Amino acid sequence: SCGGDDSADEGPADGAAPDGPSGEVVVVAHDSFDLDDDMRAAFEEETGLTVTVQQGGDAVSVVNQAILTAGDPLGDVLFGLDDATLSRALDADLFVPHEAERLDEVDPALVLDDEHRVTPIDHGAVCVNYDAEWFASEGLEPPADLAALADPAYADMLVVQNPASSSPGLAFLTASVAEFGEDGWLDYWQGLEDNGVDVAADWSDAYYTRFSGGAGEGDRPLVVSYGSSPPAEVLGLDPLPEEAPTGVVESTCVRQIEFAGVLAGAENPEGAALLIDFLLSDRFQESIPLTYFVHPVIEGTELPEVFERFAVDPDDPYQLEPEVVADNRDRWIDEWTDAVLR
Amino acid sequence: MSLRLDRVTVHLGGRDVVRDVSLDVGDREVLAVLGPSGSGKTTVLRVIAGLQAPTSGRVEIDGRDVTAVPTHARGVGMMFQDHALFPHRDVGGNVAFGMRMARASRSATRSRVAEVLDLVGLSGFESRAVDGLSGGERQRVALARALAPRPSLLLLDEPLGSLDRALRDRLLDELAGLLRSAGVTAVHVTHDQAEAFATGERIAVVLDGRLAQVGPPPELWRRPVDLDVARVVGPVGAVPVEVRDGRVVAPWGPLPARTLASPPTADGPATLLVRPDAVELCLDGAEALGIGGTVARRSFRGDHVQLHVAVPTPEGAVDLPVVEHDRLDRDVGERVTLRLRDRSVIVVDPATS
Amino acid sequence: MSLRLDRVTVHLGGRDVVRDVSLDVGDREVLAVLGPSGSGKTTVLRVIAGLQAPTSGRVEIDGRDVTAVPTHARGVGMMFQDHALFPHRDVGGNVAFGMRMARASRSATRSRVAEVLDLVGLSGFESRAVDGLSGGERQRVALARALAPRPSLLLLDEPLGSLDRALRDRLLDELAGLLRSAGVTAVHVTHDQAEAFATGERIAVVLDGRLAQVGPPPELWRRPVDLDVARVVGPVGAVPVEVRDGRVVAPWGPLPARTLASPPTADGPATLLVRPDAVELCLDGAEALGIGGTVARRSFRGDHVQLHVAVPTPEGAVDLPVVEHDRLDRDVGERVTLRLRDRSVIVVDPATS
Amino acid sequence: MLSLPPLVFLAVFFAVPVGAILLTGLRPDGSWALGALVEVLGDGALRGVVWFTLWQAVLSTVLTLAVGVPVAYALTRFDFPGRRVVHAALLVPFVLPTVVVAVAFIVTLGSGLRGTLVAILVAHVFFNVAVVVRVVGGLLEKLDPRMEDAAATLGAGRWRTALHVVLPLARPAIVSAAGVVFLFTFTSFGVVLLLGGPEHATLEVEIHRQTTQLLDLPVAAALSLLQLAIVAGLLAVGTGRQQALAVAQPIAGDAASVRRPRGVGERSFLAAALALAGALVGVPLALLVLRSFRAPDGGLGLQWYRALVDPEASVLGRPALDAVRHSLEFAVAATVVAVVVGLAAAVVVTRGPRRWARALDVVLLLPLGVSAVTVGFGFLISLDDPPLDLRGSWWLIPMAQALVAVPFVVRVLVPVLSSIDDRVREAAAVLGASPARVWREVDLPLVGRAVGVAAGFAFAVSLGEFGATVFIARAETVTVPVAILRLLGRPGPSNFGQAMALSTILMVMTTVSLLVISRLRPGGTR
Ligand SMILES: Nc1ncnc2c1ncn2[C@@H]1O[C@H](COP(=O)(O)OP(=O)(O)OP(=O)(O)O)[C@@H](O)[C@H]1O
Ligand SMILES: Nc1ncnc2c1ncn2[C@@H]1O[C@H](COP(=O)(O)OP(=O)(O)OP(=O)(O)O)[C@@H](O)[C@H]1O
Ligand SMILES: Cc1ncc(C[n+]2csc(CCO)c2C)c(N)n1
Ligand SMILES: [Mg+2]
Ligand SMILES: [Mg+2]
């Protein structure tokens, strides 16, 4: 981290006018991240800096790109690492520390790096969602927990994402490891496989083309999605319904945290730091639920009504140590592939 | 196979390219179609072949209306003026095409291909690419291709146009023999009178989309209905004359009745058509009924010299084509006297143009 | 502009298509090239234009070796046998092309285009698509396109091949006048003797890739070097004869010396060439030196009838072409007697074929 | 000389980036580490993947030709109302993100076929009929109608004329199209991933996973090399055949030979071809369009379109029209680059020295044979030093798109160029046109329509490209497909509806652009 510090210190000294009011901060992010015009204006007003968002594919790709270009990064801030990619990024020395102004207002459970190389920005939970209308009409109870998914009563109902190519898919895999342990998780998946689990390539594929609930066009009533998916299904309805058309099996949830960090070698580290502070500002945090359908990390951030009513923020989600995930991920995926796909 | 066109009109590019053409071709007849460039000859063939739908009118083959029958089902063979050889096939492949379409056996095809190639003087050309052929060779391949499947109705569009005289004469002979012996009905489009005379039992003269006259060659030569037809059929001089009381008065004086091929039909202004074979050059300039003139042009034609003799008339000089056989060596500018032969000149209505 | 070919040979498709051709065309001369189909005429033009590199030999224009000069820099105009019109341009665009390349002004181009189109009888065709043109119309557009930029060396490959006789005669006249008045040097390829006779001050006869004879038309007609050349130049009968002590003995008896165009050069077997203008039909069958024969074929040609008279020889009958002018109406099978005119028949070495 | 622009372009935007990423994999620390290569090649499971990749590609190519050639024939021979619109709309699949296509297929066919080989094949045909229709149609349009006339007079009916005359004459184009389709399906990614199910994997899927997810560059490099080698080998064979097949032929002007169908036979053929195209491409697209108007209550309405432009209701963060504008700007730039580079390349391929030409022809196709992520990653690590510091430059995206588009331009143009009869060029030369002028006055206008076809193609490819675009895009200049993906990355009927609406907008925008492009014709003055 010393090297990181050096470059962070030297950056402004060498730069032309990095902390001048007309500088630019470049955020490298996955392709779901953007700042709308109001948000940009607010940031520019606050700091005199403009923002450019450089997108680089999905979350994992972005981190991998950052690793490839380590030392000569594409931008100043990286947004969009999650627990699963965190340790790989940290191992690659991608970041320089920055302790954000409002870090103390963040739930400490979400702050995974004590050196503050990365700052949590939002969090969500990957959980099994169900098509409430379908279960109601079939007169069936939704499954109660992970184990129930292997129950023949729920045969041919679940769709999951391929952990090899999808981040909720990987999260769900870690949930199964967390629940059944290194010895039991493969058997569990064998059970799911026997029970007719369907594997989608990614979240959109699963949710929109295989899941029967919500706007989905598919025929499966159970899908791995987010605890915050139900509010999206009722968003814009007036009046809001009593129940969302989809529900969440809360006991299946696994936590996902999304982080941002100042990239080592950034041209504008000061600006980068300001941007991270901005991401923790009320303004941005309040926009998170309805823009990204995840939860803000600043405690006490005011949530929109739909979110308050319909989103599930589990009290005790599954959670594995990032290091454990990092160490075992590739092996899990290989074993999973062998068990489920072959 | 007999063919009939019934009031066929074709409208193309904003005008009637073929106008109200009716035509009968008997079984095994060879009809020559003669007409100036752009008169609609090719279009008539395309209508017969079914490649061009007539705007109005009908086409009958053997008494059956085939106007709506597609080309390939009409059983006609056609040789295209611009050859339209298949560039992706060699000479043999081009010539064999029709046989293959008729599902002829391989060996029959091969021997027929050799036969027609031999006929057109291209023996052994089977595996030559059409790309490297000379103009005349292409034409011959096109002809061979049309002949190979022995169609019973054959449409030939300028089949010999780019061949030398010797080859053309030979092919004309062979073609005529072939058509006759195979019992083929044929329509032979040509711009060359000699060719039309040689193959056509009858000749149809097409002028500006209309069928101007149909008849056997000598009739067209000697009794053209008007100056335009006469011109298409061969060289002709046109002299404005006046018919009075059945007598024809030329600028140089009244004509003796015996020189007329047929008596004039009506009094009034008329045109006298003078073919080269209607006049003789007098050996000395002092004959009684001689027509005086000056040699305007002279061209060597090998076995004869073609003179154009300018004969003065009140409306300016008219050119009479004269054939000089006897090596008299009259030169341009020399004064000559012409004599009309008996039953040789034709009186038609005055030229409209 | 003068042109010289020096021992040009072109090897194509595995054989020499043009063999060792040397040729001089003087400034403002019009040379006609006559030869059977496939003899290499087009290839010679392509070599001159620079479209075909000779395998060996040189091309000189105005004394300068241009063998390596690319086509567009040679300043030649060429009309293609198969027209090669630009399919994407209308008639006006085709004709204007050369003018545009020469950066002529718009107005000059427009008026020149109108002028040459008028010359070829296509006034007002400027905006017609070439797709819809008739065969003859295309040919005329090709001719107009070649003429428009007034090249000083003009290569014409069968410029009038698919035009009717009347139009062809008119264009021949106009072309001849045009070439002369514009001081153009021209090479005019044709398969038609009449055309060659009309435009060519000299005619080059090409046979099988070789230059067989070059000379003015009457010379080629009357003194061909061999039977093949004689055949290319016009109809001819070939009679095997024997020369003994300078006297020519034909199958029907010895020939009077006065009938020979020139005395024979050596004793031994020879071939007697008989042109149609060398024989007369005798009015009665009993002339002293008459040649007896039978009419084998007869064809109406308008102003004359072409007879082929079979004359018996020890090696079988030979065909003599005879022109019947006088409406004698000899029919096929009839016996006739022919008389040779003075200084009319030619003795050449025996035909090799 | 003319080979310079394509070579420089290929070098900078293809060889250098791809070389760099491969080197990073094969020489991670400055010394060769070929272990991965050996390991990969020795992997038995991989052999299965290669084999599947190969045969499904061959099968897909054959099927696509079987559908595409008749449709191309129908569209270039028979006139009917909306012919141009159909021609343009066939390219719409090219611009739609695969997940949208997956939605369309599920909506059309239900989930039954999902995960089967049939689904993969149908989707491959769906995507690629347009390739065949464009490439083959480009040549068919130019065929001299007299060839068909001649065949008819020799007793060949329409079928046999098509079989014995039209197809052989169009063969260079068919082979050309087959090459592209083969490449697409050989390197198929989204379709196999989304419709084929996880048990069907192509090399491309594996490369993608190794590169983006696992960052196992040595393995990715080994797989990429393997894919490149197979692709290059097959192309070299195919290209040789294509050139051997090309014949110069009389080429018709632009008075195209389309006419109204005559007779029952022709009408039913046209109807069948249109029905096939309609069922395959039209129905899925139409159902998507319908989805975009479906209100939550089941009725029809415009609310998703309204939501798209309402910043409160949309997660896009900016007006959807901005994405349309960016897409168009990128696509126009990419199209211009692709057409210029592709034209130059096509000239070299058809008129240059033979060996050169063949090599270039193969090399030009290679960008389609390399994973977009490989190219994308390559850009990141290679184009970061002056004078080529293009990372983050606006131009990087159109260049990446042009890289994918150039092969199409070449494929459309080469068959047409190589069939132009030399005599027409010679006529121009005799009239004083230098070789460059001949090119401008004869070749260019004669291929004018084909250039339009190629440009339309390039445009659609650019609009739809996101394998590489997604890697180097900026949020400020997000393109429509990326925006659709972002919408589909969120749950809820509003996002889904907006995605369908934006897809519909993309379809319309594509069709309209193609109609406009088809009217532009370089050098097309009569
Ligand atoms: N590229 C080529 N490859 C092979 N043979 C060729 C090629 N070009 C010409 N030939 C052959 O060379 C010979 C001469 O051709 P050329 O076109 O010069 O003849 P031509 O005298 O113009 O004949 P025509 O009067 O029929 O046009 C022909 O037999 C032709 O087949
Ligand atoms: N598709 C078309 N569009 C417009 N005009 C056409 C079309 N086809 C033919 N014409 C015109 O119709 C007229 C007759 O054409 P056609 O080809 O029948 O003439 P032709 O008698 O065969 O002449 P040639 O002896 O010159 O070949 C010509 O003036 C031609 O320009
Ligand atoms: C199997 C297959 N998958 C996708 C496409 C569509 N496609 C091909 S290129 C391109 C844009 C650039 O990558 C798109 C969208 C296809 N044709 N074939
Ligand atoms: Mg014609
Ligand atoms: Mg020739």
PDB file of N, CA and C and ligand atoms in Angstrom, chain B residues 122 125 128-129 131-140 162-164 167, chain C residues 10-18 33 35-46 52 81 157-158 189-191 206 208-209, chain D residues 423, ligand 1:
ATOM      1  N   LEU B 122     -16.666 -25.542 -85.614  1.00  0.00           N
ATOM      2  CA  LEU B 122     -15.934 -25.430 -84.350  1.00  0.00           C
ATOM      3  C   LEU B 122     -15.666 -26.805 -83.752  1.00  0.00           C
ATOM      4  N   PHE B 125     -13.996 -27.764 -80.162  1.00  0.00           N
ATOM      5  CA  PHE B 125     -14.024 -26.613 -79.266  1.00  0.00           C
ATOM      6  C   PHE B 125     -14.711 -26.929 -77.943  1.00  0.00           C
ATOM      7  N   ARG B 128     -13.355 -25.481 -74.719  1.00  0.00           N
ATOM      8  CA  ARG B 128     -12.865 -24.096 -74.678  1.00  0.00           C
ATOM      9  C   ARG B 128     -13.789 -23.260 -73.807  1.00  0.00           C
ATOM     10  N   ALA B 129     -13.187 -22.323 -73.041  1.00  0.00           N
ATOM     11  CA  ALA B 129     -13.994 -21.381 -72.263  1.00  0.00           C
ATOM     12  C   ALA B 129     -14.617 -20.381 -73.215  1.00  0.00           C
ATOM     13  N   ASP B 131     -15.116 -17.419 -72.688  1.00  0.00           N
ATOM     14  CA  ASP B 131     -14.433 -16.147 -72.509  1.00  0.00           C
ATOM     15  C   ASP B 131     -13.422 -15.847 -73.605  1.00  0.00           C
ATOM     16  N   GLY B 132     -12.701 -16.840 -74.026  1.00  0.00           N
ATOM     17  CA  GLY B 132     -11.614 -16.597 -74.974  1.00  0.00           C
ATOM     18  C   GLY B 132     -12.036 -16.718 -76.427  1.00  0.00           C
ATOM     19  N   LEU B 133     -13.332 -16.781 -76.684  1.00  0.00           N
ATOM     20  CA  LEU B 133     -13.755 -16.962 -78.074  1.00  0.00           C
ATOM     21  C   LEU B 133     -13.783 -15.632 -78.825  1.00  0.00           C
ATOM     22  N   SER B 134     -13.555 -15.714 -80.111  1.00  0.00           N
ATOM     23  CA  SER B 134     -13.680 -14.516 -80.944  1.00  0.00           C
ATOM     24  C   SER B 134     -15.165 -14.255 -81.168  1.00  0.00           C
ATOM     25  N   GLY B 135     -15.470 -13.067 -81.675  1.00  0.00           N
ATOM     26  CA  GLY B 135     -16.858 -12.676 -81.887  1.00  0.00           C
ATOM     27  C   GLY B 135     -17.616 -13.688 -82.741  1.00  0.00           C
ATOM     28  N   GLY B 136     -17.003 -14.071 -83.848  1.00  0.00           N
ATOM     29  CA  GLY B 136     -17.681 -14.996 -84.741  1.00  0.00           C
ATOM     30  C   GLY B 136     -17.815 -16.382 -84.125  1.00  0.00           C
ATOM     31  N   GLU B 137     -16.818 -16.753 -83.343  1.00  0.00           N
ATOM     32  CA  GLU B 137     -16.893 -18.058 -82.690  1.00  0.00           C
ATOM     33  C   GLU B 137     -18.042 -18.085 -81.682  1.00  0.00           C
ATOM     34  N   ARG B 138     -18.190 -16.987 -80.956  1.00  0.00           N
ATOM     35  CA  ARG B 138     -19.318 -16.911 -80.018  1.00  0.00           C
ATOM     36  C   ARG B 138     -20.642 -17.058 -80.746  1.00  0.00           C
ATOM     37  N   GLN B 139     -20.715 -16.365 -81.867  1.00  0.00           N
ATOM     38  CA  GLN B 139     -21.959 -16.427 -82.612  1.00  0.00           C
ATOM     39  C   GLN B 139     -22.249 -17.858 -83.053  1.00  0.00           C
ATOM     40  N   ARG B 140     -21.215 -18.529 -83.456  1.00  0.00           N
ATOM     41  CA  ARG B 140     -21.419 -19.896 -83.914  1.00  0.00           C
ATOM     42  C   ARG B 140     -21.796 -20.824 -82.774  1.00  0.00           C
ATOM     43  N   SER B 162     -21.989 -11.829 -87.743  1.00  0.00           N
ATOM     44  CA  SER B 162     -20.584 -11.450 -87.651  1.00  0.00           C
ATOM     45  C   SER B 162     -19.662 -12.510 -88.235  1.00  0.00           C
ATOM     46  N   LEU B 163     -20.149 -13.186 -89.245  1.00  0.00           N
ATOM     47  CA  LEU B 163     -19.281 -14.173 -89.890  1.00  0.00           C
ATOM     48  C   LEU B 163     -18.848 -13.669 -91.267  1.00  0.00           C
ATOM     49  N   ASP B 164     -17.705 -14.153 -91.667  1.00  0.00           N
ATOM     50  CA  ASP B 164     -17.226 -13.749 -92.983  1.00  0.00           C
ATOM     51  C   ASP B 164     -18.101 -14.373 -94.058  1.00  0.00           C
ATOM     52  N   LEU B 167     -17.883 -18.251 -94.830  1.00  0.00           N
ATOM     53  CA  LEU B 167     -18.461 -19.074 -93.785  1.00  0.00           C
ATOM     54  C   LEU B 167     -19.973 -18.889 -93.756  1.00  0.00           C
TER      55      LEU B 167
ATOM     56  N   VAL C  10       1.181 -13.138 -80.685  1.00  0.00           N
ATOM     57  CA  VAL C  10       0.410 -13.230 -79.438  1.00  0.00           C
ATOM     58  C   VAL C  10       0.074 -14.684 -79.186  1.00  0.00           C
ATOM     59  N   HIS C  11       0.478 -15.129 -78.023  1.00  0.00           N
ATOM     60  CA  HIS C  11       0.222 -16.499 -77.636  1.00  0.00           C
ATOM     61  C   HIS C  11      -0.937 -16.498 -76.646  1.00  0.00           C
ATOM     62  N   LEU C  12      -1.991 -17.218 -76.966  1.00  0.00           N
ATOM     63  CA  LEU C  12      -3.165 -17.239 -76.082  1.00  0.00           C
ATOM     64  C   LEU C  12      -3.767 -18.633 -76.110  1.00  0.00           C
ATOM     65  N   GLY C  13      -4.178 -19.091 -74.968  1.00  0.00           N
ATOM     66  CA  GLY C  13      -4.856 -20.380 -74.912  1.00  0.00           C
ATOM     67  C   GLY C  13      -4.044 -21.496 -75.544  1.00  0.00           C
ATOM     68  N   GLY C  14      -2.736 -21.422 -75.376  1.00  0.00           N
ATOM     69  CA  GLY C  14      -1.905 -22.535 -75.821  1.00  0.00           C
ATOM     70  C   GLY C  14      -1.484 -22.514 -77.274  1.00  0.00           C
ATOM     71  N   ARG C  15      -1.809 -21.414 -77.983  1.00  0.00           N
ATOM     72  CA  ARG C  15      -1.320 -21.388 -79.366  1.00  0.00           C
ATOM     73  C   ARG C  15      -1.093 -19.940 -79.797  1.00  0.00           C
ATOM     74  N   ASP C  16      -0.440 -19.784 -80.917  1.00  0.00           N
ATOM     75  CA  ASP C  16      -0.193 -18.431 -81.408  1.00  0.00           C
ATOM     76  C   ASP C  16      -1.427 -17.972 -82.168  1.00  0.00           C
ATOM     77  N   VAL C  17      -2.072 -17.027 -81.600  1.00  0.00           N
ATOM     78  CA  VAL C  17      -3.309 -16.525 -82.171  1.00  0.00           C
ATOM     79  C   VAL C  17      -2.987 -15.452 -83.211  1.00  0.00           C
ATOM     80  N   VAL C  18      -1.878 -14.772 -82.979  1.00  0.00           N
ATOM     81  CA  VAL C  18      -1.347 -13.831 -83.965  1.00  0.00           C
ATOM     82  C   VAL C  18       0.110 -14.222 -84.157  1.00  0.00           C
ATOM     83  N   VAL C  33      -9.040  -4.543 -92.370  1.00  0.00           N
ATOM     84  CA  VAL C  33      -8.512  -5.859 -92.051  1.00  0.00           C
ATOM     85  C   VAL C  33      -9.628  -6.862 -92.296  1.00  0.00           C
ATOM     86  N   GLY C  35     -10.700 -10.961 -92.721  1.00  0.00           N
ATOM     87  CA  GLY C  35     -10.230 -12.302 -92.416  1.00  0.00           C
ATOM     88  C   GLY C  35     -11.374 -13.115 -91.868  1.00  0.00           C
ATOM     89  N   PRO C  36     -11.263 -14.418 -91.976  1.00  0.00           N
ATOM     90  CA  PRO C  36     -12.346 -15.264 -91.483  1.00  0.00           C
ATOM     91  C   PRO C  36     -12.491 -15.170 -89.964  1.00  0.00           C
ATOM     92  N   SER C  37     -13.589 -15.685 -89.485  1.00  0.00           N
ATOM     93  CA  SER C  37     -13.835 -15.704 -88.051  1.00  0.00           C
ATOM     94  C   SER C  37     -12.727 -16.466 -87.339  1.00  0.00           C
ATOM     95  N   GLY C  38     -12.217 -15.881 -86.271  1.00  0.00           N
ATOM     96  CA  GLY C  38     -11.208 -16.556 -85.475  1.00  0.00           C
ATOM     97  C   GLY C  38      -9.805 -16.427 -86.009  1.00  0.00           C
ATOM     98  N   SER C  39      -9.621 -15.556 -87.017  1.00  0.00           N
ATOM     99  CA  SER C  39      -8.285 -15.478 -87.609  1.00  0.00           C
ATOM    100  C   SER C  39      -7.342 -14.575 -86.816  1.00  0.00           C
ATOM    101  N   GLY C  40      -7.865 -13.821 -85.875  1.00  0.00           N
ATOM    102  CA  GLY C  40      -6.971 -12.997 -85.060  1.00  0.00           C
ATOM    103  C   GLY C  40      -7.132 -11.508 -85.269  1.00  0.00           C
ATOM    104  N   LYS C  41      -8.164 -11.094 -85.953  1.00  0.00           N
ATOM    105  CA  LYS C  41      -8.344  -9.677 -86.250  1.00  0.00           C
ATOM    106  C   LYS C  41      -8.502  -8.855 -84.979  1.00  0.00           C
ATOM    107  N   THR C  42      -9.417  -9.322 -84.148  1.00  0.00           N
ATOM    108  CA  THR C  42      -9.650  -8.582 -82.910  1.00  0.00           C
ATOM    109  C   THR C  42      -8.392  -8.531 -82.064  1.00  0.00           C
ATOM    110  N   THR C  43      -7.690  -9.636 -82.029  1.00  0.00           N
ATOM    111  CA  THR C  43      -6.480  -9.667 -81.221  1.00  0.00           C
ATOM    112  C   THR C  43      -5.469  -8.632 -81.710  1.00  0.00           C
ATOM    113  N   VAL C  44      -5.353  -8.489 -83.019  1.00  0.00           N
ATOM    114  CA  VAL C  44      -4.431  -7.484 -83.549  1.00  0.00           C
ATOM    115  C   VAL C  44      -4.857  -6.083 -83.064  1.00  0.00           C
ATOM    116  N   LEU C  45      -6.139  -5.800 -83.132  1.00  0.00           N
ATOM    117  CA  LEU C  45      -6.606  -4.489 -82.658  1.00  0.00           C
ATOM    118  C   LEU C  45      -6.296  -4.307 -81.178  1.00  0.00           C
ATOM    119  N   ARG C  46      -6.488  -5.368 -80.426  1.00  0.00           N
ATOM    120  CA  ARG C  46      -6.235  -5.264 -78.989  1.00  0.00           C
ATOM    121  C   ARG C  46      -4.767  -4.999 -78.695  1.00  0.00           C
ATOM    122  N   GLN C  52      -3.877  -5.892 -75.083  1.00  0.00           N
ATOM    123  CA  GLN C  52      -3.274  -7.212 -75.076  1.00  0.00           C
ATOM    124  C   GLN C  52      -1.781  -7.022 -75.299  1.00  0.00           C
ATOM    125  N   GLN C  81     -16.052  -5.032 -80.811  1.00  0.00           N
ATOM    126  CA  GLN C  81     -16.939  -5.909 -81.570  1.00  0.00           C
ATOM    127  C   GLN C  81     -18.208  -6.234 -80.784  1.00  0.00           C
ATOM    128  N   ASP C 157     -13.816  -2.402 -84.777  1.00  0.00           N
ATOM    129  CA  ASP C 157     -13.952  -3.852 -84.887  1.00  0.00           C
ATOM    130  C   ASP C 157     -15.376  -4.180 -85.298  1.00  0.00           C
ATOM    131  N   GLU C 158     -15.560  -4.470 -86.560  1.00  0.00           N
ATOM    132  CA  GLU C 158     -16.882  -4.778 -87.091  1.00  0.00           C
ATOM    133  C   GLU C 158     -17.875  -3.678 -86.743  1.00  0.00           C
ATOM    134  N   VAL C 189     -11.648  -3.368 -88.919  1.00  0.00           N
ATOM    135  CA  VAL C 189     -11.788  -4.822 -89.036  1.00  0.00           C
ATOM    136  C   VAL C 189     -13.181  -5.146 -89.527  1.00  0.00           C
ATOM    137  N   THR C 190     -13.263  -6.015 -90.488  1.00  0.00           N
ATOM    138  CA  THR C 190     -14.574  -6.389 -90.979  1.00  0.00           C
ATOM    139  C   THR C 190     -14.514  -7.773 -91.588  1.00  0.00           C
ATOM    140  N   HIS C 191     -15.664  -8.409 -91.657  1.00  0.00           N
ATOM    141  CA  HIS C 191     -15.704  -9.702 -92.324  1.00  0.00           C
ATOM    142  C   HIS C 191     -16.387  -9.527 -93.667  1.00  0.00           C
ATOM    143  N   VAL C 206      -6.030 -11.287 -93.126  1.00  0.00           N
ATOM    144  CA  VAL C 206      -5.454 -12.083 -92.049  1.00  0.00           C
ATOM    145  C   VAL C 206      -6.015 -13.492 -92.149  1.00  0.00           C
ATOM    146  N   ASP C 208      -5.629 -17.152 -90.192  1.00  0.00           N
ATOM    147  CA  ASP C 208      -5.042 -17.993 -89.174  1.00  0.00           C
ATOM    148  C   ASP C 208      -3.886 -17.306 -88.443  1.00  0.00           C
ATOM    149  N   GLY C 209      -4.089 -16.041 -88.089  1.00  0.00           N
ATOM    150  CA  GLY C 209      -3.080 -15.341 -87.304  1.00  0.00           C
ATOM    151  C   GLY C 209      -1.962 -14.714 -88.116  1.00  0.00           C
TER     152      GLY C 209
ATOM    153  N   ARG D 423     -14.117  -6.301 -70.425  1.00  0.00           N
ATOM    154  CA  ARG D 423     -14.210  -5.509 -71.648  1.00  0.00           C
ATOM    155  C   ARG D 423     -14.781  -4.126 -71.395  1.00  0.00           C
TER     156      ARG D 423
HETATM  157  N1  LIG E   1      -8.070 -15.195 -74.168  1.00  0.00           N
HETATM  158  C1  LIG E   1      -8.042 -16.155 -75.092  1.00  0.00           C
HETATM  159  N2  LIG E   1      -7.794 -17.430 -74.752  1.00  0.00           N
HETATM  160  C2  LIG E   1      -7.770 -18.413 -75.657  1.00  0.00           C
HETATM  161  N3  LIG E   1      -7.987 -18.225 -76.942  1.00  0.00           N
HETATM  162  C3  LIG E   1      -8.242 -16.982 -77.367  1.00  0.00           C
HETATM  163  C4  LIG E   1      -8.302 -15.891 -76.463  1.00  0.00           C
HETATM  164  N4  LIG E   1      -8.586 -14.795 -77.164  1.00  0.00           N
HETATM  165  C5  LIG E   1      -8.707 -15.186 -78.440  1.00  0.00           C
HETATM  166  N5  LIG E   1      -8.505 -16.492 -78.569  1.00  0.00           N
HETATM  167  C6  LIG E   1      -8.573 -17.267 -79.814  1.00  0.00           C
HETATM  168  O1  LIG E   1      -7.792 -16.641 -80.750  1.00  0.00           O
HETATM  169  C7  LIG E   1      -8.376 -16.691 -82.022  1.00  0.00           C
HETATM  170  C8  LIG E   1      -8.439 -15.305 -82.612  1.00  0.00           C
HETATM  171  O2  LIG E   1      -9.372 -14.530 -81.901  1.00  0.00           O
HETATM  172  P1  LIG E   1      -9.834 -13.111 -82.418  1.00  0.00           P
HETATM  173  O3  LIG E   1     -10.858 -12.632 -81.454  1.00  0.00           O
HETATM  174  O4  LIG E   1      -8.673 -12.259 -82.620  1.00  0.00           O
HETATM  175  O5  LIG E   1     -10.512 -13.500 -83.787  1.00  0.00           O
HETATM  176  P2  LIG E   1     -11.223 -12.574 -84.859  1.00  0.00           P
HETATM  177  O6  LIG E   1     -10.407 -12.603 -86.069  1.00  0.00           O
HETATM  178  O7  LIG E   1     -11.515 -11.257 -84.294  1.00  0.00           O
HETATM  179  O8  LIG E   1     -12.545 -13.401 -85.134  1.00  0.00           O
HETATM  180  P3  LIG E   1     -14.057 -12.907 -85.333  1.00  0.00           P
HETATM  181  O9  LIG E   1     -14.209 -12.395 -86.691  1.00  0.00           O
HETATM  182  O10 LIG E   1     -14.824 -14.171 -85.148  1.00  0.00           O
HETATM  183  O11 LIG E   1     -14.315 -11.913 -84.280  1.00  0.00           O
HETATM  184  C9  LIG E   1      -9.743 -17.324 -81.853  1.00  0.00           C
HETATM  185  O12 LIG E   1      -9.709 -18.645 -82.287  1.00  0.00           O
HETATM  186  C10 LIG E   1      -9.976 -17.271 -80.386  1.00  0.00           C
HETATM  187  O13 LIG E   1     -10.689 -18.387 -79.954  1.00  0.00           O
END
